[in-house]
Amino acid sequence: MGKGKLAKFAEMAENPLVVECPMAATMQEFALRGKWHEAFFHNHNPIVLELGCGRGEYTVGLGKQFPDKNFIGVDIKGARMWTGAKEALQAKMENVGFLRTNIEFIQRFFAPNEVSEIWLTFSDPQMKKVTKRLTSTYFLERYRQFLTDGGLVHLKTDSNFLFTYTEELLKVNHIGPEVKTRNLYGSVPAPQGKEHIIQLASAIQTYYESMWRGRGIDIKYLCFKLQQDIPLVEPDVEIPIDEYRSYSREKRSGCEKHL
């Protein structure tokens, strides 16, 4: 491990906005579960998660735009998360936090009805394994263990595969999307009464979003309510893979490798 990463991990360990629990698989009980409002944020504002937050651009950006909500970025890669965590600390943001852990165990960190919304920003589409997709029933069932009934899930992606898969999953489960577009920055008008959601989705651009847009790839966006009382099934449909994702992210983008 390089000295740069070691220094970042050391800073993360001292950052009061960061909670680290990389060994969630062996965790017996998480102290903040059900207590994020009182013990971490010290308020009762709604909690919003960004799962797979990377550098935390959305977590920090939303925190700045909405001081009346609390935002938690979740990822296992601490060297990337360091960027957003450091920015939030320097800005003295009191409504932003970061949780370093595996998303597969996310239900262990939050109590029922503790979270109001979830953002999935440029998640790996996981074209080979359904249960690794962050919009699969595998994960939606976990989200329902802590998301409020009818809480919003936002998907923002470059991947036609992941977008189409999620679209088909909603269709087979009779879940009508609140907003759906295959070109977030195109000229298609927002659905009436949903303009604010489109504005929110397009207000912040992540590192990877800028990269994909620079390559001429349209950004897709989908927002839906996740209800507690409906059974969920997987769609039985063949979806064309994203051909441009054949190689590593750095190689296919022509960009240098980043933490």
CSV table of N, CA and C in Angstrom, one decimal, residues 63-226:
chain,number,residue,atom,x,y,z
A,63,GLY,N,-25.7,17.8,0.6
A,63,GLY,CA,-25.6,18.4,2.0
A,63,GLY,C,-25.6,19.9,1.9
A,64,LYS,N,-24.9,20.4,0.9
A,64,LYS,CA,-24.8,21.9,0.8
A,64,LYS,C,-26.1,22.5,0.3
A,65,GLN,N,-26.8,21.8,-0.5
A,65,GLN,CA,-28.1,22.3,-1.1
A,65,GLN,C,-29.2,22.1,-0.1
A,66,PHE,N,-29.2,21.1,0.7
A,66,PHE,CA,-30.3,20.8,1.6
A,66,PHE,C,-29.9,20.7,3.0
A,67,PRO,N,-29.7,21.8,3.7
A,67,PRO,CA,-29.2,21.8,5.1
A,67,PRO,C,-30.3,21.3,6.1
A,68,ASP,N,-31.5,21.1,5.6
A,68,ASP,CA,-32.6,20.5,6.4
A,68,ASP,C,-32.7,19.0,6.3
A,69,LYS,N,-31.7,18.4,5.6
A,69,LYS,CA,-31.7,16.9,5.5
A,69,LYS,C,-30.3,16.5,5.9
A,70,ASN,N,-30.2,15.2,6.4
A,70,ASN,CA,-28.9,14.6,6.7
A,70,ASN,C,-28.5,13.6,5.6
A,71,PHE,N,-27.2,13.6,5.3
A,71,PHE,CA,-26.7,12.8,4.2
A,71,PHE,C,-25.5,11.9,4.6
A,72,ILE,N,-25.6,10.6,4.3
A,72,ILE,CA,-24.5,9.7,4.6
A,72,ILE,C,-24.1,9.0,3.3
A,73,GLY,N,-22.8,9.1,3.0
A,73,GLY,CA,-22.2,8.4,1.9
A,73,GLY,C,-21.6,7.1,2.4
A,74,VAL,N,-21.9,6.0,1.6
A,74,VAL,CA,-21.5,4.7,2.0
A,74,VAL,C,-20.6,4.1,0.9
A,75,ASP,N,-19.5,3.6,1.3
A,75,ASP,CA,-18.6,2.9,0.3
A,75,ASP,C,-17.6,2.1,1.2
A,76,ILE,N,-16.9,1.2,0.5
A,76,ILE,CA,-15.9,0.4,1.2
A,76,ILE,C,-14.5,1.0,1.0
A,77,LYS,N,-14.4,1.8,-0.1
A,77,LYS,CA,-13.1,2.3,-0.5
A,77,LYS,C,-12.8,3.6,0.2
A,78,GLY,N,-12.0,3.5,1.3
A,78,GLY,CA,-11.8,4.7,2.1
A,78,GLY,C,-10.9,5.7,1.4
A,79,ALA,N,-10.0,5.3,0.6
A,79,ALA,CA,-9.1,6.3,-0.1
A,79,ALA,C,-9.8,7.2,-1.0
A,80,ARG,N,-10.9,6.7,-1.6
A,80,ARG,CA,-11.8,7.6,-2.4
A,80,ARG,C,-12.7,8.4,-1.5
A,81,MET,N,-13.3,7.8,-0.6
A,81,MET,CA,-14.2,8.5,0.3
A,81,MET,C,-13.5,9.7,1.0
A,82,TRP,N,-12.2,9.6,1.2
A,82,TRP,CA,-11.4,10.6,1.9
A,82,TRP,C,-11.7,12.0,1.3
A,83,THR,N,-11.8,12.1,0.0
A,83,THR,CA,-12.0,13.4,-0.7
A,83,THR,C,-13.2,14.1,-0.1
A,84,GLY,N,-14.4,13.4,-0.1
A,84,GLY,CA,-15.6,14.1,0.3
A,84,GLY,C,-15.6,14.3,1.8
A,85,ALA,N,-15.0,13.3,2.6
A,85,ALA,CA,-15.0,13.4,4.0
A,85,ALA,C,-14.2,14.6,4.4
A,86,LYS,N,-13.0,14.8,3.8
A,86,LYS,CA,-12.2,16.0,4.1
A,86,LYS,C,-12.9,17.3,3.7
A,87,GLU,N,-13.5,17.3,2.6
A,87,GLU,CA,-14.2,18.6,2.2
A,87,GLU,C,-15.3,18.9,3.2
A,88,ALA,N,-16.1,17.9,3.6
A,88,ALA,CA,-17.2,18.2,4.5
A,88,ALA,C,-16.7,18.6,5.9
A,89,LEU,N,-15.5,18.1,6.3
A,89,LEU,CA,-15.0,18.5,7.6
A,89,LEU,C,-14.4,19.9,7.5
A,90,GLN,N,-13.7,20.2,6.4
A,90,GLN,CA,-13.2,21.6,6.3
A,90,GLN,C,-14.3,22.6,6.2
A,91,ALA,N,-15.4,22.2,5.6
A,91,ALA,CA,-16.6,23.1,5.5
A,91,ALA,C,-17.4,23.2,6.7
A,92,LYS,N,-17.0,22.4,7.7
A,92,LYS,CA,-17.8,22.3,9.0
A,92,LYS,C,-19.2,21.9,8.8
A,93,MET,N,-19.5,21.0,7.9
A,93,MET,CA,-20.8,20.5,7.6
A,93,MET,C,-21.3,19.6,8.7
A,94,GLU,N,-22.5,20.0,9.3
A,94,GLU,CA,-23.0,19.2,10.4
A,94,GLU,C,-24.1,18.2,9.9
A,95,ASN,N,-24.4,18.2,8.6
A,95,ASN,CA,-25.5,17.3,8.1
A,95,ASN,C,-24.9,16.3,7.1
A,96,VAL,N,-23.6,16.0,7.2
A,96,VAL,CA,-23.0,15.1,6.3
A,96,VAL,C,-22.1,14.1,7.1
A,97,GLY,N,-22.2,12.8,6.8
A,97,GLY,CA,-21.4,11.8,7.4
A,97,GLY,C,-21.0,10.7,6.4
A,98,PHE,N,-20.1,9.9,6.7
A,98,PHE,CA,-19.6,8.8,5.8
A,98,PHE,C,-19.5,7.5,6.6
A,99,LEU,N,-20.0,6.5,6.0
A,99,LEU,CA,-19.9,5.1,6.6
A,99,LEU,C,-19.1,4.2,5.6
A,100,ARG,N,-18.0,3.8,6.1
A,100,ARG,CA,-17.1,2.9,5.3
A,100,ARG,C,-17.4,1.4,5.7
A,101,THR,N,-18.1,0.8,4.8
A,101,THR,CA,-18.4,-0.6,5.0
A,101,THR,C,-18.9,-1.3,3.7
A,102,ASN,N,-19.1,-2.6,3.7
A,102,ASN,CA,-19.7,-3.2,2.5
A,102,ASN,C,-21.2,-3.0,2.4
A,103,ILE,N,-21.7,-2.6,1.2
A,103,ILE,CA,-23.1,-2.4,1.1
A,103,ILE,C,-23.9,-3.6,1.2
A,104,GLU,N,-23.3,-4.8,1.0
A,104,GLU,CA,-24.1,-6.0,1.1
A,104,GLU,C,-24.7,-6.2,2.5
A,105,PHE,N,-24.1,-5.5,3.5
A,105,PHE,CA,-24.6,-5.6,4.9
A,105,PHE,C,-25.3,-4.3,5.4
A,106,ILE,N,-25.7,-3.5,4.5
A,106,ILE,CA,-26.2,-2.2,4.8
A,106,ILE,C,-27.4,-2.2,5.8
A,107,GLN,N,-28.2,-3.3,5.8
A,107,GLN,CA,-29.4,-3.3,6.7
A,107,GLN,C,-29.0,-3.5,8.1
A,108,ARG,N,-27.7,-3.8,8.4
A,108,ARG,CA,-27.2,-3.9,9.8
A,108,ARG,C,-26.9,-2.6,10.4
A,109,PHE,N,-26.9,-1.5,9.6
A,109,PHE,CA,-26.5,-0.2,10.1
A,109,PHE,C,-27.6,0.7,10.4
A,110,PHE,N,-28.8,0.4,9.9
A,110,PHE,CA,-30.0,1.3,10.1
A,110,PHE,C,-31.2,0.6,10.5
A,111,ALA,N,-32.0,1.2,11.4
A,111,ALA,CA,-33.2,0.6,12.0
A,111,ALA,C,-34.4,0.8,11.0
A,112,PRO,N,-35.5,0.1,11.2
A,112,PRO,CA,-36.6,0.3,10.4
A,112,PRO,C,-37.1,1.8,10.4
A,113,ASN,N,-37.4,2.3,9.2
A,113,ASN,CA,-37.9,3.7,9.0
A,113,ASN,C,-36.8,4.8,9.3
A,114,GLU,N,-35.6,4.4,9.4
A,114,GLU,CA,-34.6,5.4,9.8
A,114,GLU,C,-34.1,6.2,8.6
A,115,VAL,N,-34.3,5.7,7.4
A,115,VAL,CA,-33.8,6.4,6.2
A,115,VAL,C,-35.0,6.8,5.3
A,116,SER,N,-34.9,7.9,4.7
A,116,SER,CA,-36.0,8.4,3.8
A,116,SER,C,-35.7,8.2,2.3
A,117,GLU,N,-34.5,8.3,1.9
A,117,GLU,CA,-34.2,8.2,0.5
A,117,GLU,C,-32.8,7.5,0.3
A,118,ILE,N,-32.7,7.0,-0.9
A,118,ILE,CA,-31.4,6.3,-1.3
A,118,ILE,C,-31.0,6.8,-2.7
A,119,TRP,N,-29.8,7.2,-2.8
A,119,TRP,CA,-29.2,7.6,-4.1
A,119,TRP,C,-28.2,6.5,-4.6
A,120,LEU,N,-28.3,6.0,-5.8
A,120,LEU,CA,-27.4,5.1,-6.4
A,120,LEU,C,-26.8,5.9,-7.6
A,121,THR,N,-25.6,6.3,-7.5
A,121,THR,CA,-25.0,7.2,-8.5
A,121,THR,C,-23.8,6.5,-9.2
A,122,PHE,N,-24.0,6.1,-10.4
A,122,PHE,CA,-23.0,5.4,-11.2
A,122,PHE,C,-22.5,4.2,-10.6
A,123,SER,N,-23.4,3.3,-10.1
A,123,SER,CA,-23.1,2.0,-9.6
A,123,SER,C,-22.5,1.1,-10.7
A,124,ASP,N,-21.6,0.2,-10.3
A,124,ASP,CA,-21.2,-0.8,-11.3
A,124,ASP,C,-22.4,-1.6,-11.7
A,125,PRO,N,-22.7,-1.8,-13.0
A,125,PRO,CA,-23.9,-2.5,-13.4
A,125,PRO,C,-23.9,-4.0,-13.1
A,126,GLN,N,-22.8,-4.5,-12.8
A,126,GLN,CA,-22.7,-6.0,-12.5
A,126,GLN,C,-23.4,-6.8,-13.5
A,127,MET,N,-23.0,-6.8,-14.7
A,127,MET,CA,-23.7,-7.5,-15.8
A,127,MET,C,-23.7,-9.0,-15.7
A,128,LYS,N,-22.8,-9.6,-14.9
A,128,LYS,CA,-22.7,-11.0,-14.8
A,128,LYS,C,-23.5,-11.6,-13.6
A,129,LYS,N,-23.7,-10.8,-12.6
A,129,LYS,CA,-24.3,-11.4,-11.4
A,129,LYS,C,-25.4,-10.6,-10.9
A,130,VAL,N,-26.7,-11.1,-10.9
A,130,VAL,CA,-27.8,-10.3,-10.5
A,130,VAL,C,-27.8,-9.8,-9.1
A,131,THR,N,-27.4,-10.6,-8.2
A,131,THR,CA,-27.4,-10.2,-6.8
A,131,THR,C,-26.4,-9.2,-6.4
A,132,LYS,N,-25.5,-8.8,-7.3
A,132,LYS,CA,-24.6,-7.7,-7.0
A,132,LYS,C,-25.1,-6.4,-7.5
A,133,ARG,N,-26.2,-6.4,-8.3
A,133,ARG,CA,-26.7,-5.1,-8.8
A,133,ARG,C,-27.5,-4.4,-7.7
A,134,LEU,N,-27.2,-3.1,-7.5
A,134,LEU,CA,-27.7,-2.4,-6.3
A,134,LEU,C,-29.2,-2.1,-6.5
A,135,THR,N,-29.8,-2.4,-7.7
A,135,THR,CA,-31.3,-2.3,-7.8
A,135,THR,C,-32.0,-3.7,-7.9
A,136,SER,N,-31.2,-4.7,-7.6
A,136,SER,CA,-31.8,-6.1,-7.7
A,136,SER,C,-32.8,-6.3,-6.5
A,137,THR,N,-33.6,-7.3,-6.5
A,137,THR,CA,-34.5,-7.6,-5.4
A,137,THR,C,-33.6,-8.0,-4.2
A,138,TYR,N,-32.5,-8.5,-4.4
A,138,TYR,CA,-31.5,-8.9,-3.3
A,138,TYR,C,-31.3,-7.6,-2.4
A,139,PHE,N,-31.0,-6.5,-3.1
A,139,PHE,CA,-30.7,-5.3,-2.4
A,139,PHE,C,-32.0,-4.5,-2.0
A,140,LEU,N,-33.0,-4.5,-2.8
A,140,LEU,CA,-34.2,-3.8,-2.5
A,140,LEU,C,-34.9,-4.4,-1.2
A,141,GLU,N,-34.8,-5.7,-1.1
A,141,GLU,CA,-35.3,-6.3,0.2
A,141,GLU,C,-34.5,-5.8,1.4
A,142,ARG,N,-33.2,-5.6,1.2
A,142,ARG,CA,-32.4,-5.0,2.3
A,142,ARG,C,-32.8,-3.6,2.6
A,143,TYR,N,-33.0,-2.8,1.5
A,143,TYR,CA,-33.4,-1.4,1.7
A,143,TYR,C,-34.7,-1.3,2.5
A,144,ARG,N,-35.6,-2.2,2.2
A,144,ARG,CA,-36.9,-2.1,2.8
A,144,ARG,C,-36.9,-2.3,4.3
A,145,GLN,N,-35.8,-2.9,4.8
A,145,GLN,CA,-35.6,-3.1,6.2
A,145,GLN,C,-35.4,-1.8,7.0
A,146,PHE,N,-35.0,-0.7,6.3
A,146,PHE,CA,-34.7,0.5,7.0
A,146,PHE,C,-35.3,1.7,6.3
A,147,LEU,N,-35.7,1.6,5.1
A,147,LEU,CA,-36.3,2.7,4.3
A,147,LEU,C,-37.8,2.9,4.7
A,148,THR,N,-38.2,4.2,4.9
A,148,THR,CA,-39.6,4.5,5.2
A,148,THR,C,-40.5,3.9,4.1
A,149,ASP,N,-41.7,3.6,4.4
A,149,ASP,CA,-42.6,3.0,3.4
A,149,ASP,C,-42.9,4.1,2.3
A,150,GLY,N,-42.6,3.7,1.1
A,150,GLY,CA,-42.7,4.7,0.0
A,150,GLY,C,-41.6,5.6,-0.1
A,151,GLY,N,-40.4,5.3,0.5
A,151,GLY,CA,-39.2,6.1,0.4
A,151,GLY,C,-38.7,6.1,-1.0
A,152,LEU,N,-38.0,7.1,-1.4
A,152,LEU,CA,-37.5,7.2,-2.8
A,152,LEU,C,-36.2,6.5,-3.0
A,153,VAL,N,-36.1,5.9,-4.1
A,153,VAL,CA,-34.8,5.4,-4.6
A,153,VAL,C,-34.5,6.1,-5.9
A,154,HIS,N,-33.3,6.7,-6.0
A,154,HIS,CA,-32.8,7.4,-7.2
A,154,HIS,C,-31.7,6.6,-7.8
A,155,LEU,N,-31.8,6.3,-9.1
A,155,LEU,CA,-30.7,5.7,-9.9
A,155,LEU,C,-30.3,6.6,-11.0
A,156,LYS,N,-29.0,7.0,-11.0
A,156,LYS,CA,-28.4,7.8,-12.0
A,156,LYS,C,-27.2,7.0,-12.6
A,157,THR,N,-27.2,6.8,-13.9
A,157,THR,CA,-26.3,5.9,-14.4
A,157,THR,C,-26.0,6.2,-15.9
A,158,ASP,N,-24.8,5.8,-16.3
A,158,ASP,CA,-24.4,5.8,-17.7
A,158,ASP,C,-24.8,4.5,-18.4
A,159,SER,N,-25.1,3.5,-17.6
A,159,SER,CA,-25.2,2.1,-18.1
A,159,SER,C,-26.6,1.8,-18.7
A,160,ASN,N,-26.7,1.6,-20.0
A,160,ASN,CA,-28.0,1.2,-20.5
A,160,ASN,C,-28.4,-0.2,-20.0
A,161,PHE,N,-27.5,-1.1,-19.7
A,161,PHE,CA,-27.8,-2.4,-19.1
A,161,PHE,C,-28.5,-2.2,-17.7
A,162,LEU,N,-27.9,-1.5,-16.8
A,162,LEU,CA,-28.4,-1.3,-15.5
A,162,LEU,C,-29.8,-0.6,-15.5
A,163,PHE,N,-29.8,0.5,-16.4
A,163,PHE,CA,-31.1,1.2,-16.5
A,163,PHE,C,-32.2,0.3,-17.0
A,164,THR,N,-31.9,-0.4,-18.1
A,164,THR,CA,-33.0,-1.3,-18.7
A,164,THR,C,-33.4,-2.4,-17.7
A,165,TYR,N,-32.4,-3.0,-17.0
A,165,TYR,CA,-32.7,-4.0,-16.0
A,165,TYR,C,-33.6,-3.4,-14.9
A,166,THR,N,-33.3,-2.3,-14.4
A,166,THR,CA,-34.1,-1.7,-13.3
A,166,THR,C,-35.5,-1.3,-13.9
A,167,GLU,N,-35.6,-0.8,-15.1
A,167,GLU,CA,-36.8,-0.5,-15.7
A,167,GLU,C,-37.7,-1.8,-15.8
A,168,GLU,N,-37.1,-2.9,-16.2
A,168,GLU,CA,-37.9,-4.1,-16.4
A,168,GLU,C,-38.3,-4.7,-15.0
A,169,LEU,N,-37.4,-4.5,-14.0
A,169,LEU,CA,-37.7,-4.9,-12.6
A,169,LEU,C,-39.0,-4.2,-12.1
A,170,LEU,N,-39.0,-2.9,-12.3
A,170,LEU,CA,-40.1,-2.1,-11.9
A,170,LEU,C,-41.4,-2.5,-12.6
A,171,LYS,N,-41.3,-2.8,-13.9
A,171,LYS,CA,-42.4,-3.2,-14.7
A,171,LYS,C,-43.0,-4.5,-14.2
A,172,VAL,N,-42.2,-5.5,-14.0
A,172,VAL,CA,-42.7,-6.8,-13.6
A,172,VAL,C,-43.3,-6.8,-12.2
A,173,ASN,N,-42.8,-5.8,-11.4
A,173,ASN,CA,-43.4,-5.7,-10.0
A,173,ASN,C,-44.5,-4.6,-9.9
A,174,HIS,N,-44.9,-4.0,-11.1
A,174,HIS,CA,-46.0,-3.1,-11.1
A,174,HIS,C,-45.7,-1.8,-10.3
A,175,ILE,N,-44.4,-1.4,-10.4
A,175,ILE,CA,-44.0,-0.2,-9.7
A,175,ILE,C,-43.8,0.9,-10.8
A,176,GLY,N,-44.7,1.9,-10.7
A,176,GLY,CA,-44.6,3.0,-11.6
A,176,GLY,C,-43.5,4.0,-11.2
A,177,PRO,N,-42.6,4.3,-12.1
A,177,PRO,CA,-41.5,5.3,-11.7
A,177,PRO,C,-42.1,6.7,-11.5
A,178,GLU,N,-41.5,7.4,-10.6
A,178,GLU,CA,-41.8,8.8,-10.4
A,178,GLU,C,-41.3,9.7,-11.6
A,179,VAL,N,-40.1,9.4,-12.0
A,179,VAL,CA,-39.4,10.0,-13.1
A,179,VAL,C,-38.6,9.0,-13.8
A,180,LYS,N,-38.5,9.1,-15.1
A,180,LYS,CA,-37.7,8.1,-15.9
A,180,LYS,C,-37.2,8.8,-17.2
A,181,THR,N,-35.9,8.9,-17.4
A,181,THR,CA,-35.4,9.5,-18.7
A,181,THR,C,-34.1,8.8,-19.1
A,182,ARG,N,-33.9,8.6,-20.3
A,182,ARG,CA,-32.7,8.0,-20.9
A,182,ARG,C,-31.7,9.1,-21.3
A,183,ASN,N,-32.1,10.3,-21.1
A,183,ASN,CA,-31.2,11.4,-21.4
A,183,ASN,C,-31.5,12.6,-20.5
A,184,LEU,N,-30.9,12.5,-19.3
A,184,LEU,CA,-31.2,13.5,-18.2
A,184,LEU,C,-30.9,14.9,-18.7
A,185,TYR,N,-29.9,15.1,-19.6
A,185,TYR,CA,-29.5,16.5,-20.0
A,185,TYR,C,-30.1,16.8,-21.4
A,186,GLY,N,-31.0,16.0,-21.9
A,186,GLY,CA,-31.6,16.2,-23.2
A,186,GLY,C,-32.7,17.3,-23.1
A,187,SER,N,-33.4,17.4,-24.2
A,187,SER,CA,-34.4,18.5,-24.3
A,187,SER,C,-35.8,18.0,-24.0
A,188,VAL,N,-35.9,16.7,-23.6
A,188,VAL,CA,-37.3,16.2,-23.3
A,188,VAL,C,-37.7,16.8,-22.0
A,189,PRO,N,-39.0,17.4,-22.0
A,189,PRO,CA,-39.4,18.1,-20.8
A,189,PRO,C,-39.7,17.1,-19.6
A,190,ALA,N,-39.5,17.6,-18.4
A,190,ALA,CA,-39.8,16.8,-17.2
A,190,ALA,C,-41.3,16.6,-17.1
A,191,PRO,N,-41.7,15.4,-16.5
A,191,PRO,CA,-43.1,15.2,-16.2
A,191,PRO,C,-43.7,16.3,-15.4
A,192,GLN,N,-44.9,16.7,-15.7
A,192,GLN,CA,-45.6,17.8,-14.9
A,192,GLN,C,-45.6,17.5,-13.4
A,193,GLY,N,-45.1,18.5,-12.6
A,193,GLY,CA,-45.1,18.3,-11.2
A,193,GLY,C,-43.8,17.6,-10.7
A,194,LYS,N,-43.0,17.1,-11.6
A,194,LYS,CA,-41.8,16.4,-11.2
A,194,LYS,C,-40.5,17.2,-11.6
A,195,GLU,N,-40.7,18.5,-12.0
A,195,GLU,CA,-39.5,19.2,-12.5
A,195,GLU,C,-38.5,19.4,-11.4
A,196,HIS,N,-38.9,19.5,-10.2
A,196,HIS,CA,-37.9,19.6,-9.1
A,196,HIS,C,-37.0,18.4,-8.9
A,197,ILE,N,-37.6,17.2,-9.2
A,197,ILE,CA,-36.8,16.0,-9.1
A,197,ILE,C,-35.7,16.0,-10.2
A,198,ILE,N,-36.1,16.4,-11.4
A,198,ILE,CA,-35.1,16.4,-12.5
A,198,ILE,C,-34.0,17.4,-12.2
A,199,GLN,N,-34.4,18.6,-11.7
A,199,GLN,CA,-33.4,19.6,-11.3
A,199,GLN,C,-32.5,19.1,-10.3
A,200,LEU,N,-33.0,18.3,-9.3
A,200,LEU,CA,-32.1,17.8,-8.3
A,200,LEU,C,-31.1,16.8,-8.9
A,201,ALA,N,-31.6,15.9,-9.8
A,201,ALA,CA,-30.8,14.9,-10.4
A,201,ALA,C,-29.7,15.4,-11.2
A,202,SER,N,-29.9,16.6,-11.8
A,202,SER,CA,-28.9,17.2,-12.8
A,202,SER,C,-28.1,18.3,-12.1
A,203,ALA,N,-28.3,18.6,-10.9
A,203,ALA,CA,-27.6,19.7,-10.2
A,203,ALA,C,-26.2,19.4,-9.9
A,204,ILE,N,-25.9,18.1,-9.7
A,204,ILE,CA,-24.5,17.7,-9.3
A,204,ILE,C,-24.0,16.7,-10.3
A,205,GLN,N,-22.7,16.9,-10.7
A,205,GLN,CA,-22.1,15.9,-11.6
A,205,GLN,C,-20.9,15.3,-10.9
A,206,THR,N,-20.9,14.0,-10.9
A,206,THR,CA,-19.8,13.2,-10.3
A,206,THR,C,-18.6,13.1,-11.2
A,207,TYR,N,-17.5,12.7,-10.7
A,207,TYR,CA,-16.3,12.5,-11.6
A,207,TYR,C,-16.6,11.5,-12.7
A,208,TYR,N,-17.3,10.4,-12.4
A,208,TYR,CA,-17.5,9.4,-13.5
A,208,TYR,C,-18.6,10.0,-14.4
A,209,GLU,N,-19.6,10.7,-14.0
A,209,GLU,CA,-20.6,11.3,-14.8
A,209,GLU,C,-19.9,12.2,-15.9
A,210,SER,N,-19.0,13.1,-15.4
A,210,SER,CA,-18.3,14.0,-16.3
A,210,SER,C,-17.5,13.2,-17.4
A,211,MET,N,-16.9,12.1,-16.9
A,211,MET,CA,-16.1,11.2,-17.8
A,211,MET,C,-17.0,10.6,-18.9
A,212,TRP,N,-18.1,10.0,-18.5
A,212,TRP,CA,-19.0,9.4,-19.5
A,212,TRP,C,-19.6,10.4,-20.4
A,213,ARG,N,-20.0,11.6,-19.9
A,213,ARG,CA,-20.6,12.6,-20.8
A,213,ARG,C,-19.5,13.1,-21.8
A,214,GLY,N,-18.3,13.2,-21.3
A,214,GLY,CA,-17.2,13.6,-22.2
A,214,GLY,C,-17.0,12.6,-23.4
A,215,ARG,N,-17.4,11.4,-23.2
A,215,ARG,CA,-17.3,10.4,-24.2
A,215,ARG,C,-18.6,10.3,-25.1
A,216,GLY,N,-19.6,11.2,-24.8
A,216,GLY,CA,-20.8,11.2,-25.6
A,216,GLY,C,-21.8,10.2,-25.1
A,217,ILE,N,-21.7,9.7,-23.9
A,217,ILE,CA,-22.7,8.7,-23.4
A,217,ILE,C,-23.8,9.5,-22.6
A,218,ASP,N,-25.0,9.2,-23.0
A,218,ASP,CA,-26.2,9.8,-22.3
A,218,ASP,C,-26.3,9.3,-20.9
A,219,ILE,N,-26.7,10.2,-20.0
A,219,ILE,CA,-26.9,9.9,-18.6
A,219,ILE,C,-28.4,9.5,-18.4
A,220,LYS,N,-28.6,8.4,-17.8
A,220,LYS,CA,-30.0,7.9,-17.5
A,220,LYS,C,-30.3,8.2,-16.1
A,221,TYR,N,-31.6,8.4,-15.8
A,221,TYR,CA,-32.1,8.7,-14.5
A,221,TYR,C,-33.4,8.1,-14.3
A,222,LEU,N,-33.6,7.4,-13.1
A,222,LEU,CA,-34.9,6.8,-12.8
A,222,LEU,C,-35.1,7.0,-11.3
A,223,CYS,N,-36.3,7.4,-10.9
A,223,CYS,CA,-36.7,7.5,-9.5
A,223,CYS,C,-38.0,6.8,-9.2
A,224,PHE,N,-38.0,6.0,-8.1
A,224,PHE,CA,-39.2,5.3,-7.8
A,224,PHE,C,-39.4,5.2,-6.3
A,225,LYS,N,-40.7,4.9,-5.9
A,225,LYS,CA,-41.0,4.7,-4.5
A,225,LYS,C,-40.9,3.2,-4.2
A,226,LEU,N,-40.3,2.9,-3.1
A,226,LEU,CA,-40.2,1.5,-2.7
A,226,LEU,C,-41.2,1.2,-1.5
